[in-house]
Every structure is written in structure tokens, then in C-alpha cells.
Amino acid sequence: MADFSDLTLDVAKLRRDFPILDREVHGKPLIYLDNAATSQTPRQVIEVFDDYYGRYNANIHRGLHTLSDEATAAFEGTRETVRAFLNAADHREIVFTRGTTEAINLVANAWGRVNLKAGDEVLISRLEHHSNIVPWQLLAGELGFTIKVIPVDECGVLDLAAYRDLFTERTRLVAVNHVSNAFGTVNPVAEMARVAHEHGARILIDGAQAAPHQAIDVQAIDADFYAFSGHKVYGPTGVGVLYGRAELLEAMPPWQGGGEMIKTVSLEVPTTFADIPHKFEAGTPAIAEVIALGRALRWVSDIGLDLIGAWEARLLEHATEGVAGIEGLRILGTAPDKAGVLSFVVDGAHSQDIGLLIDQLGVAIRTGHHCAQPLLSQFGLDATCRASFAAYNTPEEIDVFVEGLERVVGMLR
């Protein structure tokens, strides 16, 4: 089994930051292995909400009073935290959204409507989450451009030779995830960006599953757009980030109109818009959530993403070895470079039944299509079971999961 002895992560201490890990489910200690859907939240992030609403709850940017100044400073401080987290060149390249889905829709509507037209091509992969498929399908239906699909092999790895061959003089955009939520495949996004730029295309990267597991450097990747969600990276729901190159954001029109995103409004002459990033942040934002996101990113950075990623890799190794002896179990996604995601099916057992029964043992996993129906359909499936790991998971929890899975599979046969 995997050896954890050389890693310095103090998981027992780290787990004390998570109140929810002390609870029981069906009389059993909670073992939470659904982190690819939503990670749990440390108390330091939870406390941000009490602090904000209890001490300086106010709207931001235009107030002259003390509470508004304090809220604005905390909100904009998170923008700098995110800039550093992504190694963006400029804090103006950080746009706050409701999550990765809204960030991708923002690019589709603000960049895509201006830069895409009938006859153009957008490349996506079969590994994509629905949120990086459907916005482009909707826009293609209106504008008439073509969506071309990067194929995936039997291991869940993108075919890079086929990717290069898909480019033509009409290719305008590549939209691809950094890490697959369904299989855990880590895509070579820097190489993909290099190829896209050689052909004069832009690249948008869905980083929702990468942000919790590895350090991200948007300048080294040479990303044009990069998006992630707070709730995947130990932060709150309802908040996310779009990184965009400053020159691209400046050239894009606003997506939503309202307060905050304007310079002047008149009924006689055209409205003028705020500078980036505020041009894309219409209305009162999720102020507390943004501030809490900043705290979550500092919590992750203090531990170290390299250490977190190494720990999760050992957990994945431990779990993969553990389930290998279960008769009829087949792992989906065997890429050599993977994040901490274990997707599997078991002959003669429906994924939903496995999920419901193992929950009775206190183990939370995800079942279903994981918003990746095109990927699963390639393998003749409509659902898998998925266990996904985070910094607070332990080898002992993996052992309980494997023992519980063996028991459940035995019941279903």
C-alpha cells in the first residue's frame, strides 16, 4: 500500500479546522469522499461570515462611511489574493463571478459574441464538464460556428496529435478543462495553449478541479482565460473567479448591465462603462463570499498546494490498490497524470445502489454522470461511482471506504 511516511502534512491538526468532520451519519463517523463536487470548509472561512455580518456589513466601493471602506478593503484585498494565487500579472485581470459556470458563460457572451461568427470553429474536449459544453452549443446555435471535439483514448487521455490536426485557419478558440472532474485526468494545458496560440486561437481553461490540487500559474500556462469556483477549494458556494488577459477584457463589452459596472448613465447620450474588472461585476456582489474565498485561498496557500497534491496522490494510490481486489470492479480514467479522483463501475451493481448503501456506512461518494455525459457515453455508461479526495482525508478513511465497498458489492450480487 502507499507509503505516507515522507510527507509532512499534519492531517490530524488540519482536520481540527473542519467542524463537519466531527459529525456522524447513520451512526457512523462521516467519511467525506465527494470533494470534486464540493470540498468542506474550514472554520477560519466560516468565521469570515460572522465577522463580516457582525462588524462591517455594508455595500462596497461608493460608500464614504467607515463600514463601507472596511468592506471595500476586504473585498478588493481578495482580488489581490486571487491574483497572487494564479500568478496573474495584474489585479485588474481578476473578475469575481458566481462560479466557474458563470465565468465561462461570461466569456461566451462577452468575448464569443464579438469574436465568433458563422464558419468559425471552437475546439472542446470530450472530457469537459457540461458547463464548458452547453454555453458554446447555445452560442453556436445563434451564431453558426462549428464545435469540434478533441478525442479521448481508453485511458481518459486527450489525443494531442488529433488535437493538433483539428486546427484550421478558422479555429478561434480552445475551451478545455485543466483537470477532468469525472476521471481526474490532468491535461497538458500549457502545451495546448502553445499550440492554440501558434494557430492564432485563444484558449479558455476550466480550472475548477485544478485549483484545489496544484499550484496554478496563468502566465506560465499562457492562458487567455482561466476560471475556478470557491466551493471546490475549501471556500463558500456562490462565488468564483474569471482570470482574463487585461487586453482581452478591455476589448470585451459588458455582459450584464446595472450598478457598479458604469461610469456614467444618461438618457440622452450613451452610457459609459467602468474600467476592468468592474465592467463585468454588475450589481451588489456576494461580498461576504468573496472575502471568505480570499481566506480559503490563504488557508490553502499556507499549507502548500504541492504538499496537498502529493498527499492526495498517495490517497489515490492507496484507494486504487485497495479496490483492485474487488471482483468485477473497473476503474474509469487511468491516465498516468491524475488528480485525486477514483471513478469506477462494478459489474452487476448499479452505481446509485452502491452510493445509497455505502452512505449507510457513513461514507459519502458521488454517483451519476458527473455532468460529463459525452465522456461517459464513449465508454457505454450513463453513471459511475466517484470517490474524490482532499487534504483532510486519511489512509484510514480509505480503508473504511474499501471495506464498505466490498461489503456493499457483496450485498448487491
Coordinates of C-alpha atoms in Angstrom, one line a residue:
M1 CA 0.0 0.0 0.0
A2 CA 1.0 3.6 -0.4
D3 CA 3.7 5.0 1.9
F4 CA 2.8 8.3 3.5
S5 CA 5.8 8.5 5.9
D6 CA 7.9 11.0 3.9
L7 CA 5.1 13.6 3.8
T8 CA 5.0 16.3 6.4
L9 CA 1.2 17.1 6.2
D10 CA -0.2 17.1 9.8
V11 CA -3.6 15.8 8.8
A12 CA -4.8 15.4 12.4
K13 CA -4.2 19.0 13.1
L14 CA -5.6 20.1 9.8
R15 CA -8.8 18.1 10.4
R16 CA -9.5 20.1 13.5
D17 CA -10.2 23.1 11.3
F18 CA -13.3 21.3 9.9
P19 CA -16.3 21.1 12.3
I20 CA -18.3 18.9 9.9
L21 CA -15.8 16.1 10.1
D22 CA -16.8 15.5 13.8
R23 CA -20.4 14.5 12.9
E24 CA -21.8 11.1 12.4
V25 CA -24.0 9.8 9.5
H26 CA -26.3 6.9 10.2
G27 CA -24.4 6.4 13.5
K28 CA -21.1 6.1 11.7
P29 CA -18.2 8.7 11.6
L30 CA -18.6 10.8 8.5
I31 CA -16.1 9.9 5.7
Y32 CA -16.5 12.6 3.1
L33 CA -15.2 11.5 -0.3
D34 CA -17.2 13.8 -2.5
N35 CA -14.7 16.6 -2.7
A36 CA -14.8 17.0 -6.5
A37 CA -18.4 18.2 -6.1
T38 CA -17.8 20.4 -3.1
S39 CA -15.0 20.4 -0.6
Q40 CA -15.7 21.1 3.1
T41 CA -15.0 24.4 4.7
P42 CA -12.5 25.2 7.5
R43 CA -13.7 27.2 10.5
Q44 CA -11.4 30.1 9.5
V45 CA -13.5 30.6 6.4
I46 CA -16.8 30.0 8.2
E47 CA -15.8 32.7 10.8
V48 CA -15.5 35.3 8.0
F49 CA -19.3 35.4 7.7
D50 CA -19.8 36.1 11.4
D51 CA -17.1 38.8 11.2
Y52 CA -18.4 40.5 8.1
Y53 CA -22.1 40.5 9.1
G54 CA -21.3 41.2 12.8
R55 CA -18.8 44.0 12.3
Y56 CA -18.8 45.7 8.9
N57 CA -21.7 44.7 6.8
A58 CA -22.0 47.4 4.1
N59 CA -22.1 47.8 0.4
I60 CA -18.8 48.4 -1.3
H61 CA -16.9 50.9 -3.5
R62 CA -19.1 54.0 -3.3
G63 CA -19.8 54.5 0.4
L64 CA -17.9 57.2 2.3
H65 CA -18.5 55.8 5.7
T66 CA -16.2 53.5 7.7
L67 CA -18.1 50.3 7.3
S68 CA -18.1 50.7 3.5
D69 CA -14.4 51.5 3.5
E70 CA -13.7 48.3 5.5
A71 CA -15.8 46.1 3.4
T72 CA -14.3 47.5 0.2
A73 CA -10.8 47.0 1.5
A74 CA -11.5 43.4 2.4
F75 CA -13.3 42.7 -0.9
E76 CA -10.5 44.2 -3.0
G77 CA -7.9 42.6 -0.8
T78 CA -9.3 39.2 -2.0
R79 CA -8.8 40.3 -5.6
E80 CA -5.1 40.7 -4.8
T81 CA -5.1 37.3 -3.0
V82 CA -6.6 35.7 -6.1
R83 CA -4.1 37.5 -8.4
A84 CA -1.2 36.0 -6.3
F85 CA -2.9 32.6 -6.2
L86 CA -3.0 32.5 -10.0
N87 CA 0.2 34.5 -10.5
A88 CA -1.7 36.9 -12.8
A89 CA 0.2 39.9 -13.9
D90 CA -2.4 42.5 -12.8
H91 CA -5.2 42.5 -10.2
R92 CA -7.4 44.1 -12.9
E93 CA -7.4 40.7 -14.7
I94 CA -9.4 39.1 -11.8
V95 CA -13.2 39.2 -12.2
F96 CA -15.5 37.8 -9.5
T97 CA -18.3 35.6 -10.7
R98 CA -20.8 33.2 -9.1
G99 CA -18.6 30.3 -10.1
T100 CA -16.8 28.6 -13.0
T101 CA -20.1 28.1 -14.9
E102 CA -20.9 31.9 -14.8
A103 CA -17.3 32.7 -15.7
I104 CA -17.5 30.5 -18.9
N105 CA -20.8 32.0 -19.8
L106 CA -19.3 35.5 -19.4
V107 CA -16.6 34.6 -21.9
A108 CA -19.0 33.0 -24.2
N109 CA -21.3 36.1 -24.2
A110 CA -18.9 38.9 -23.9
W111 CA -15.9 37.6 -25.9
G112 CA -17.7 35.0 -28.1
R113 CA -20.4 37.2 -29.5
V114 CA -17.9 39.7 -30.7
N115 CA -15.2 37.3 -31.9
L116 CA -17.1 34.3 -33.3
K117 CA -19.2 34.1 -36.4
A118 CA -20.6 31.6 -38.9
G119 CA -17.9 29.3 -40.3
D120 CA -15.6 29.8 -37.3
E121 CA -14.5 26.8 -35.1
V122 CA -14.3 26.2 -31.4
L123 CA -12.5 23.2 -30.1
I124 CA -13.6 21.5 -26.9
S125 CA -12.7 18.1 -25.5
R126 CA -14.8 15.0 -24.7
L127 CA -13.6 15.4 -21.1
E128 CA -15.5 18.6 -20.5
H129 CA -18.0 19.3 -17.8
H130 CA -21.4 20.4 -19.2
S131 CA -20.6 24.0 -18.1
N132 CA -17.8 24.1 -20.8
I133 CA -20.0 22.5 -23.4
V134 CA -23.5 23.9 -23.2
P135 CA -22.6 27.7 -23.4
W136 CA -20.7 27.0 -26.6
Q137 CA -23.6 25.0 -28.0
L138 CA -26.1 27.7 -27.2
L139 CA -23.9 30.3 -28.8
A140 CA -23.2 28.2 -31.9
G141 CA -26.9 27.8 -32.4
E142 CA -27.2 31.5 -32.6
L143 CA -24.0 32.5 -34.5
G144 CA -23.5 29.4 -36.7
F145 CA -19.9 28.5 -35.8
T146 CA -18.8 24.9 -35.6
I147 CA -17.8 22.9 -32.4
K148 CA -15.1 20.3 -33.0
V149 CA -14.3 17.7 -30.3
I150 CA -10.8 16.6 -29.2
P151 CA -11.0 12.8 -28.8
V152 CA -10.1 10.9 -25.7
D153 CA -8.4 7.4 -25.6
E154 CA -9.5 4.4 -23.5
C155 CA -7.4 5.7 -20.5
G156 CA -9.2 9.1 -20.5
V157 CA -6.2 10.9 -22.0
L158 CA -6.7 13.6 -24.7
D159 CA -5.3 12.7 -28.1
L160 CA -2.8 15.6 -28.6
A161 CA -1.9 14.5 -32.1
A162 CA -5.6 14.7 -33.0
Y163 CA -5.9 18.0 -31.2
R164 CA -3.2 19.5 -33.4
D165 CA -4.8 18.1 -36.5
L166 CA -8.2 19.7 -35.7
F167 CA -6.8 23.3 -36.2
T168 CA -7.6 25.1 -39.4
E169 CA -7.4 28.8 -40.3
R170 CA -11.0 29.1 -38.9
T171 CA -10.2 27.9 -35.4
R172 CA -10.8 30.8 -33.0
L173 CA -11.0 29.2 -29.5
V174 CA -10.0 26.2 -27.5
A175 CA -12.1 25.6 -24.4
V176 CA -10.7 22.8 -22.2
N177 CA -10.5 21.8 -18.6
H178 CA -7.3 21.6 -16.6
V179 CA -8.4 18.6 -14.7
S180 CA -11.3 16.3 -15.5
N181 CA -14.0 16.2 -12.8
A182 CA -15.1 12.7 -13.9
F183 CA -11.8 10.9 -14.4
G184 CA -9.2 13.1 -12.7
T185 CA -7.1 13.4 -15.9
V186 CA -4.7 16.3 -15.7
N187 CA -4.4 17.9 -19.2
P188 CA -1.2 19.5 -20.5
V189 CA -2.8 22.9 -20.8
A190 CA 0.5 24.8 -21.3
E191 CA 1.2 22.7 -24.4
M192 CA -2.3 23.1 -25.5
A193 CA -2.1 26.8 -25.1
R194 CA 1.1 26.9 -27.1
V195 CA -0.5 25.0 -30.0
A196 CA -3.6 27.2 -29.9
H197 CA -1.5 30.4 -30.0
E198 CA 0.6 29.1 -32.9
H199 CA -2.7 29.0 -34.8
G200 CA -3.9 32.4 -33.7
A201 CA -6.6 31.0 -31.4
R202 CA -7.4 31.8 -27.8
I203 CA -7.7 29.3 -25.0
L204 CA -10.1 29.2 -22.1
I205 CA -9.3 26.8 -19.3
D206 CA -11.8 25.4 -16.8
G207 CA -9.7 25.2 -13.7
A208 CA -12.4 24.2 -11.2
Q209 CA -10.8 20.8 -10.5
A210 CA -7.2 22.0 -10.6
A211 CA -7.4 24.9 -8.1
P212 CA -7.7 22.6 -5.0
H213 CA -4.9 20.3 -6.0
Q214 CA -2.0 22.1 -7.6
A215 CA -0.3 25.5 -7.9
I216 CA -1.6 27.4 -10.9
D217 CA 0.5 30.0 -12.9
V218 CA -1.6 31.5 -15.6
Q219 CA 1.4 33.3 -17.0
A220 CA 3.4 30.1 -17.3
I221 CA 0.4 28.3 -18.8
D222 CA -0.1 31.3 -21.1
A223 CA -3.8 31.1 -20.6
D224 CA -6.1 33.7 -22.2
F225 CA -8.9 32.9 -19.8
Y226 CA -8.9 30.7 -16.6
A227 CA -11.9 30.0 -14.3
F228 CA -12.4 28.3 -11.0
S229 CA -15.0 28.1 -8.2
G230 CA -14.7 28.8 -4.5
H231 CA -16.6 25.8 -3.2
K232 CA -14.1 23.4 -4.8
V233 CA -11.2 24.9 -3.0
Y234 CA -12.4 25.0 0.6
G235 CA -14.3 28.2 0.2
P236 CA -18.0 29.1 0.0
T237 CA -20.6 28.4 -2.7
G238 CA -21.9 31.1 -4.9
V239 CA -18.5 32.7 -5.8
G240 CA -15.9 32.1 -8.4
V241 CA -13.2 33.7 -10.5
L242 CA -12.5 34.5 -14.1
Y243 CA -9.0 35.4 -15.0
G244 CA -8.7 37.2 -18.4
R245 CA -5.8 38.9 -20.1
A246 CA -6.2 42.6 -19.5
E247 CA -6.1 43.4 -23.2
L248 CA -8.9 40.9 -23.9
L249 CA -11.1 42.1 -21.0
E250 CA -10.7 45.7 -22.1
A251 CA -11.8 44.9 -25.6
M252 CA -14.9 42.9 -24.4
P253 CA -18.3 44.5 -24.0
P254 CA -20.1 44.1 -20.6
W255 CA -22.2 41.0 -20.3
Q256 CA -24.7 42.3 -17.6
G257 CA -25.8 45.9 -17.0
G258 CA -26.6 47.7 -13.8
G259 CA -24.9 49.4 -10.9
E260 CA -21.2 49.1 -10.2
M261 CA -20.3 48.5 -13.9
I262 CA -20.8 52.0 -15.2
K263 CA -19.0 55.3 -15.2
T264 CA -21.9 57.5 -16.4
V265 CA -25.6 56.8 -17.2
S266 CA -27.7 59.2 -19.2
L267 CA -31.0 59.0 -21.1
E268 CA -29.7 61.4 -23.7
V269 CA -26.2 60.1 -24.6
P270 CA -24.7 56.6 -24.5
T271 CA -23.8 55.1 -21.1
T272 CA -20.1 54.7 -20.4
F273 CA -18.7 51.7 -18.6
A274 CA -16.3 51.2 -15.7
D275 CA -12.7 50.1 -16.2
I276 CA -11.9 46.4 -15.9
P277 CA -12.6 44.3 -13.9
H278 CA -15.6 46.3 -12.6
K279 CA -17.1 46.4 -16.0
F280 CA -18.0 42.8 -15.6
E281 CA -19.3 42.9 -12.0
A282 CA -22.8 44.4 -12.3
G283 CA -24.8 44.9 -9.1
T284 CA -24.0 44.2 -5.5
P285 CA -21.7 41.3 -5.4
A286 CA -21.5 38.4 -3.0
I287 CA -19.4 40.5 -0.6
A288 CA -19.0 38.1 2.3
E289 CA -18.5 35.1 -0.1
V290 CA -15.7 36.9 -1.9
I291 CA -13.9 37.8 1.4
A292 CA -14.3 34.2 2.5
L293 CA -12.9 33.0 -0.7
G294 CA -9.8 35.0 0.0
R295 CA -9.5 33.4 3.4
A296 CA -9.9 30.0 1.9
L297 CA -7.1 30.6 -0.6
R298 CA -4.8 31.9 2.1
W299 CA -5.6 28.7 4.1
V300 CA -4.6 26.5 1.1
S301 CA -1.5 28.5 0.4
D302 CA -0.3 28.4 4.0
I303 CA -0.4 24.6 3.8
G304 CA 1.1 24.4 0.4
L305 CA -0.6 23.1 -2.8
D306 CA 2.4 21.0 -3.6
L307 CA 2.1 19.2 -0.3
I308 CA -1.7 18.9 -0.6
G309 CA -1.3 17.4 -4.1
A310 CA 1.3 14.9 -3.0
W311 CA -0.9 13.8 -0.1
E312 CA -3.9 13.3 -2.4
A313 CA -1.8 11.4 -4.9
R314 CA -0.9 8.9 -2.1
L315 CA -4.6 8.7 -1.1
L316 CA -5.4 7.9 -4.7
E317 CA -2.7 5.3 -4.9
H318 CA -3.9 3.7 -1.7
A319 CA -7.5 3.7 -2.8
T320 CA -6.7 2.3 -6.3
E321 CA -4.7 -0.6 -4.7
G322 CA -7.5 -1.2 -2.2
V323 CA -10.3 -1.6 -4.7
A324 CA -8.2 -3.6 -7.1
G325 CA -9.2 -6.9 -5.4
I326 CA -12.9 -6.3 -5.7
E327 CA -14.3 -8.7 -8.3
G328 CA -16.0 -7.0 -11.2
L329 CA -14.8 -3.5 -10.4
R330 CA -13.5 -1.5 -13.3
I331 CA -11.8 1.9 -12.9
L332 CA -12.6 4.6 -15.4
G333 CA -9.8 7.0 -16.1
T334 CA -6.3 5.6 -15.8
A335 CA -4.3 8.5 -17.1
P336 CA -0.7 8.5 -15.9
D337 CA -1.2 12.0 -14.6
K338 CA -4.3 12.2 -12.4
A339 CA -5.7 14.3 -9.6
G340 CA -7.3 12.6 -6.6
V341 CA -10.4 11.2 -8.3
L342 CA -11.3 7.5 -8.4
S343 CA -14.2 6.7 -10.8
F344 CA -15.4 3.1 -11.1
V345 CA -18.3 0.8 -12.0
V346 CA -19.0 -2.7 -10.7
D347 CA -20.4 -5.5 -12.8
G348 CA -23.9 -6.4 -11.7
A349 CA -24.3 -3.5 -9.3
H350 CA -25.9 -0.1 -10.2
S351 CA -23.9 2.9 -9.2
Q352 CA -26.8 4.5 -7.5
D353 CA -27.4 1.4 -5.3
I354 CA -23.7 1.4 -4.3
G355 CA -23.9 5.1 -3.4
L356 CA -27.1 4.7 -1.3
L357 CA -25.8 1.7 0.6
I358 CA -22.3 2.9 1.3
D359 CA -23.9 6.1 2.7
Q360 CA -25.4 3.9 5.4
L361 CA -21.9 3.2 6.5
G362 CA -21.1 6.9 6.8
V363 CA -19.2 7.1 3.5
A364 CA -20.2 9.9 1.1
I365 CA -19.3 9.4 -2.5
R366 CA -20.8 10.7 -5.7
T367 CA -22.8 8.7 -8.3
G368 CA -24.2 9.6 -11.6
H369 CA -22.9 11.1 -14.8
H370 CA -21.0 13.9 -13.0
C371 CA -22.1 16.5 -15.6
A372 CA -19.9 14.7 -18.2
Q373 CA -22.4 12.7 -20.2
P374 CA -20.5 12.9 -23.5
L375 CA -17.4 11.4 -21.8
L376 CA -19.3 8.5 -20.1
S377 CA -21.3 7.8 -23.3
Q378 CA -17.9 7.0 -25.1
F379 CA -17.5 4.1 -22.6
G380 CA -21.1 2.9 -22.9
L381 CA -22.0 4.2 -19.5
D382 CA -24.6 6.5 -18.0
A383 CA -23.2 6.6 -14.5
T384 CA -20.2 5.8 -12.4
C385 CA -19.3 5.9 -8.7
R386 CA -16.7 8.6 -7.9
A387 CA -14.6 8.9 -4.7
S388 CA -12.6 12.1 -4.7
F389 CA -10.0 13.2 -2.1
A390 CA -9.0 16.3 -0.2
A391 CA -6.3 17.3 2.1
Y392 CA -8.2 16.3 5.2
N393 CA -8.8 12.7 4.1
T394 CA -6.7 9.9 5.7
P395 CA -5.5 6.4 4.7
E396 CA -7.7 5.0 7.5
E397 CA -10.7 6.6 5.9
I398 CA -9.8 5.0 2.6
D399 CA -9.5 1.6 4.3
V400 CA -13.1 2.0 5.7
F401 CA -14.3 3.0 2.2
V402 CA -12.7 -0.1 0.6
E403 CA -14.1 -2.4 3.3
G404 CA -17.5 -0.8 3.0
L405 CA -17.4 -1.1 -0.8
E406 CA -16.6 -4.8 -0.6
R407 CA -19.5 -5.3 1.8
V408 CA -21.9 -3.3 -0.4
V409 CA -20.9 -5.1 -3.6
G410 CA -21.3 -8.4 -1.9
M411 CA -24.9 -7.4 -0.9
L412 CA -25.8 -6.4 -4.4
R413 CA -24.7 -9.7 -6.0

